[in-house]
JSON list of C-alpha atoms in Angstrom, two decimals:
[
{"chain": "A", "resi": 104, "resn": "VAL", "atom": "CA", "xyz": [244.66, 33.27, 22.74]},
{"chain": "A", "resi": 105, "resn": "ARG", "atom": "CA", "xyz": [242.91, 32.89, 19.43]},
{"chain": "A", "resi": 106, "resn": "GLU", "atom": "CA", "xyz": [242.06, 35.80, 17.16]},
{"chain": "A", "resi": 107, "resn": "HIS", "atom": "CA", "xyz": [239.33, 36.74, 19.66]},
{"chain": "A", "resi": 108, "resn": "GLU", "atom": "CA", "xyz": [238.57, 34.93, 22.85]},
{"chain": "A", "resi": 109, "resn": "ALA", "atom": "CA", "xyz": [236.63, 36.07, 25.90]},
{"chain": "A", "resi": 110, "resn": "VAL", "atom": "CA", "xyz": [238.35, 35.22, 29.13]},
{"chain": "A", "resi": 111, "resn": "SER", "atom": "CA", "xyz": [235.58, 33.71, 31.20]},
{"chain": "A", "resi": 112, "resn": "GLY", "atom": "CA", "xyz": [235.11, 32.10, 34.54]},
{"chain": "A", "resi": 113, "resn": "LYS", "atom": "CA", "xyz": [236.07, 33.15, 38.03]},
{"chain": "A", "resi": 114, "resn": "ASN", "atom": "CA", "xyz": [239.84, 33.33, 38.64]},
{"chain": "A", "resi": 115, "resn": "ALA", "atom": "CA", "xyz": [240.72, 32.71, 34.97]},
{"chain": "A", "resi": 116, "resn": "GLU", "atom": "CA", "xyz": [244.42, 32.54, 34.10]},
{"chain": "A", "resi": 117, "resn": "LEU", "atom": "CA", "xyz": [246.36, 32.77, 30.86]},
{"chain": "A", "resi": 118, "resn": "ASN", "atom": "CA", "xyz": [249.89, 31.33, 30.60]},
{"chain": "A", "resi": 119, "resn": "TYR", "atom": "CA", "xyz": [252.01, 32.32, 27.61]},
{"chain": "A", "resi": 120, "resn": "HIS", "atom": "CA", "xyz": [255.60, 31.34, 26.76]},
{"chain": "A", "resi": 121, "resn": "PHE", "atom": "CA", "xyz": [257.35, 34.03, 24.74]},
{"chain": "A", "resi": 122, "resn": "TYR", "atom": "CA", "xyz": [260.74, 34.94, 23.32]},
{"chain": "A", "resi": 123, "resn": "ALA", "atom": "CA", "xyz": [260.85, 38.73, 23.00]},
{"chain": "A", "resi": 124, "resn": "ASP", "atom": "CA", "xyz": [261.81, 42.00, 24.66]},
{"chain": "A", "resi": 125, "resn": "LYS", "atom": "CA", "xyz": [258.30, 43.50, 24.74]},
{"chain": "A", "resi": 126, "resn": "VAL", "atom": "CA", "xyz": [254.83, 41.98, 24.92]},
{"chain": "A", "resi": 127, "resn": "PHE", "atom": "CA", "xyz": [251.58, 43.75, 24.10]},
{"chain": "A", "resi": 128, "resn": "LEU", "atom": "CA", "xyz": [247.99, 42.49, 24.19]},
{"chain": "A", "resi": 129, "resn": "VAL", "atom": "CA", "xyz": [244.76, 43.99, 22.87]},
{"chain": "A", "resi": 130, "resn": "LEU", "atom": "CA", "xyz": [242.14, 43.77, 25.62]},
{"chain": "A", "resi": 131, "resn": "ARG", "atom": "CA", "xyz": [238.61, 45.02, 26.19]},
{"chain": "A", "resi": 132, "resn": "PRO", "atom": "CA", "xyz": [236.85, 45.14, 29.58]},
{"chain": "A", "resi": 133, "resn": "GLY", "atom": "CA", "xyz": [233.80, 43.31, 28.17]},
{"chain": "A", "resi": 134, "resn": "THR", "atom": "CA", "xyz": [231.24, 42.33, 30.79]},
{"chain": "A", "resi": 135, "resn": "ALA", "atom": "CA", "xyz": [233.83, 42.81, 33.57]},
{"chain": "A", "resi": 136, "resn": "GLY", "atom": "CA", "xyz": [233.45, 46.57, 33.10]},
{"chain": "A", "resi": 137, "resn": "ALA", "atom": "CA", "xyz": [236.00, 49.39, 32.95]},
{"chain": "A", "resi": 138, "resn": "GLY", "atom": "CA", "xyz": [238.50, 49.27, 35.77]},
{"chain": "A", "resi": 139, "resn": "ALA", "atom": "CA", "xyz": [238.80, 45.47, 35.71]},
{"chain": "A", "resi": 140, "resn": "LYS", "atom": "CA", "xyz": [242.15, 44.32, 37.07]},
{"chain": "A", "resi": 141, "resn": "VAL", "atom": "CA", "xyz": [244.61, 41.71, 35.84]},
{"chain": "A", "resi": 142, "resn": "LYS", "atom": "CA", "xyz": [247.63, 40.58, 37.86]},
{"chain": "A", "resi": 143, "resn": "VAL", "atom": "CA", "xyz": [250.75, 40.25, 35.68]},
{"chain": "A", "resi": 144, "resn": "PHE", "atom": "CA", "xyz": [253.54, 37.78, 36.46]},
{"chain": "A", "resi": 145, "resn": "ILE", "atom": "CA", "xyz": [256.79, 37.23, 34.58]},
{"chain": "A", "resi": 146, "resn": "ASP", "atom": "CA", "xyz": [258.66, 34.00, 35.24]},
{"chain": "A", "resi": 147, "resn": "GLY", "atom": "CA", "xyz": [256.51, 33.35, 38.31]},
{"chain": "A", "resi": 148, "resn": "LYS", "atom": "CA", "xyz": [257.05, 36.74, 39.97]},
{"chain": "A", "resi": 149, "resn": "PRO", "atom": "CA", "xyz": [254.85, 39.87, 39.91]},
{"chain": "A", "resi": 150, "resn": "ALA", "atom": "CA", "xyz": [255.88, 42.27, 37.15]},
{"chain": "A", "resi": 151, "resn": "ASN", "atom": "CA", "xyz": [257.94, 45.15, 38.54]},
{"chain": "A", "resi": 152, "resn": "GLY", "atom": "CA", "xyz": [259.80, 48.28, 37.49]},
{"chain": "A", "resi": 153, "resn": "SER", "atom": "CA", "xyz": [262.54, 46.28, 35.76]},
{"chain": "A", "resi": 154, "resn": "ASN", "atom": "CA", "xyz": [260.27, 44.18, 33.51]},
{"chain": "A", "resi": 155, "resn": "ALA", "atom": "CA", "xyz": [256.73, 45.60, 33.47]},
{"chain": "A", "resi": 156, "resn": "GLY", "atom": "CA", "xyz": [255.25, 47.33, 30.46]},
{"chain": "A", "resi": 157, "resn": "SER", "atom": "CA", "xyz": [254.08, 50.93, 30.77]},
{"chain": "A", "resi": 158, "resn": "ASP", "atom": "CA", "xyz": [250.47, 49.92, 31.52]},
{"chain": "A", "resi": 159, "resn": "VAL", "atom": "CA", "xyz": [251.38, 47.68, 34.48]},
{"chain": "A", "resi": 160, "resn": "LYS", "atom": "CA", "xyz": [251.69, 49.33, 37.89]},
{"chain": "A", "resi": 161, "resn": "ASP", "atom": "CA", "xyz": [252.91, 47.30, 40.89]},
{"chain": "A", "resi": 162, "resn": "GLY", "atom": "CA", "xyz": [252.17, 44.05, 39.03]},
{"chain": "A", "resi": 163, "resn": "VAL", "atom": "CA", "xyz": [248.59, 45.05, 38.17]},
{"chain": "A", "resi": 164, "resn": "LEU", "atom": "CA", "xyz": [247.05, 46.03, 34.83]},
{"chain": "A", "resi": 165, "resn": "THR", "atom": "CA", "xyz": [243.82, 48.06, 34.91]},
{"chain": "A", "resi": 166, "resn": "ILE", "atom": "CA", "xyz": [241.68, 47.66, 31.79]},
{"chain": "A", "resi": 167, "resn": "ASP", "atom": "CA", "xyz": [239.94, 50.95, 31.14]},
{"chain": "A", "resi": 168, "resn": "SER", "atom": "CA", "xyz": [238.91, 50.59, 27.49]},
{"chain": "A", "resi": 169, "resn": "ALA", "atom": "CA", "xyz": [239.42, 48.52, 24.33]},
{"chain": "A", "resi": 170, "resn": "ARG", "atom": "CA", "xyz": [243.05, 49.12, 23.29]},
{"chain": "A", "resi": 171, "resn": "LEU", "atom": "CA", "xyz": [246.57, 47.76, 23.05]},
{"chain": "A", "resi": 172, "resn": "TYR", "atom": "CA", "xyz": [248.20, 47.32, 26.49]},
{"chain": "A", "resi": 173, "resn": "SER", "atom": "CA", "xyz": [251.94, 47.17, 27.18]},
{"chain": "A", "resi": 174, "resn": "LEU", "atom": "CA", "xyz": [252.46, 44.18, 29.49]},
{"chain": "A", "resi": 175, "resn": "VAL", "atom": "CA", "xyz": [256.19, 43.45, 29.37]},
{"chain": "A", "resi": 176, "resn": "ASP", "atom": "CA", "xyz": [259.26, 45.59, 28.70]},
{"chain": "A", "resi": 177, "resn": "LEU", "atom": "CA", "xyz": [262.56, 43.81, 29.37]},
{"chain": "A", "resi": 178, "resn": "ARG", "atom": "CA", "xyz": [264.51, 46.92, 28.35]},
{"chain": "A", "resi": 179, "resn": "GLY", "atom": "CA", "xyz": [266.48, 45.32, 25.55]},
{"chain": "A", "resi": 180, "resn": "LYS", "atom": "CA", "xyz": [267.02, 41.95, 27.24]},
{"chain": "A", "resi": 181, "resn": "THR", "atom": "CA", "xyz": [265.26, 39.68, 24.76]},
{"chain": "A", "resi": 182, "resn": "GLY", "atom": "CA", "xyz": [264.85, 36.15, 26.03]},
{"chain": "A", "resi": 183, "resn": "LYS", "atom": "CA", "xyz": [262.62, 33.16, 26.70]},
{"chain": "A", "resi": 184, "resn": "HIS", "atom": "CA", "xyz": [260.09, 33.85, 29.46]},
{"chain": "A", "resi": 185, "resn": "MET", "atom": "CA", "xyz": [256.69, 32.87, 30.87]},
{"chain": "A", "resi": 186, "resn": "LEU", "atom": "CA", "xyz": [253.89, 35.42, 31.14]},
{"chain": "A", "resi": 187, "resn": "LEU", "atom": "CA", "xyz": [251.02, 34.65, 33.51]},
{"chain": "A", "resi": 188, "resn": "LEU", "atom": "CA", "xyz": [247.89, 36.80, 33.61]},
{"chain": "A", "resi": 189, "resn": "LYS", "atom": "CA", "xyz": [245.41, 36.33, 36.47]},
{"chain": "A", "resi": 190, "resn": "PHE", "atom": "CA", "xyz": [242.02, 37.89, 35.74]},
{"chain": "A", "resi": 191, "resn": "GLU", "atom": "CA", "xyz": [240.09, 39.14, 38.79]},
{"chain": "A", "resi": 192, "resn": "LYS", "atom": "CA", "xyz": [236.70, 39.20, 37.03]},
{"chain": "A", "resi": 193, "resn": "PRO", "atom": "CA", "xyz": [235.19, 37.08, 34.26]},
{"chain": "A", "resi": 194, "resn": "GLY", "atom": "CA", "xyz": [234.24, 38.62, 30.91]},
{"chain": "A", "resi": 195, "resn": "ILE", "atom": "CA", "xyz": [237.45, 40.43, 29.91]},
{"chain": "A", "resi": 196, "resn": "GLU", "atom": "CA", "xyz": [238.10, 39.98, 26.18]},
{"chain": "A", "resi": 197, "resn": "ALA", "atom": "CA", "xyz": [241.57, 39.30, 24.76]},
{"chain": "A", "resi": 198, "resn": "PHE", "atom": "CA", "xyz": [242.19, 39.78, 21.04]},
{"chain": "A", "resi": 199, "resn": "ALA", "atom": "CA", "xyz": [245.83, 39.52, 19.92]},
{"chain": "A", "resi": 200, "resn": "PHE", "atom": "CA", "xyz": [249.37, 39.43, 21.29]},
{"chain": "A", "resi": 201, "resn": "THR", "atom": "CA", "xyz": [252.10, 41.44, 19.55]},
{"chain": "A", "resi": 202, "resn": "PHE", "atom": "CA", "xyz": [255.80, 41.52, 20.33]},
{"chain": "A", "resi": 203, "resn": "GLY", "atom": "CA", "xyz": [258.74, 43.86, 20.12]}
]
């Protein structure tokens, strides 16, 4: 994701290789509207209680407003992983990844 990029198109996906313990992403609902959903996968499997960030529930992130979202929390197990985001609606805006 560049400094600011709107995720557009039906069934858009974002793949991101990372080496970290925590992953955050600034998102805004954009034209998708508040309540837009994003499915979160880590290493090909839905995010769950052992690896999901605090904003992800049962593998799903709900975008309610423009803010920083916690996507991944490996609880101190830093490593190389693949993050896949599947956007249910077009128009969600992604701004910047940060890591912990």
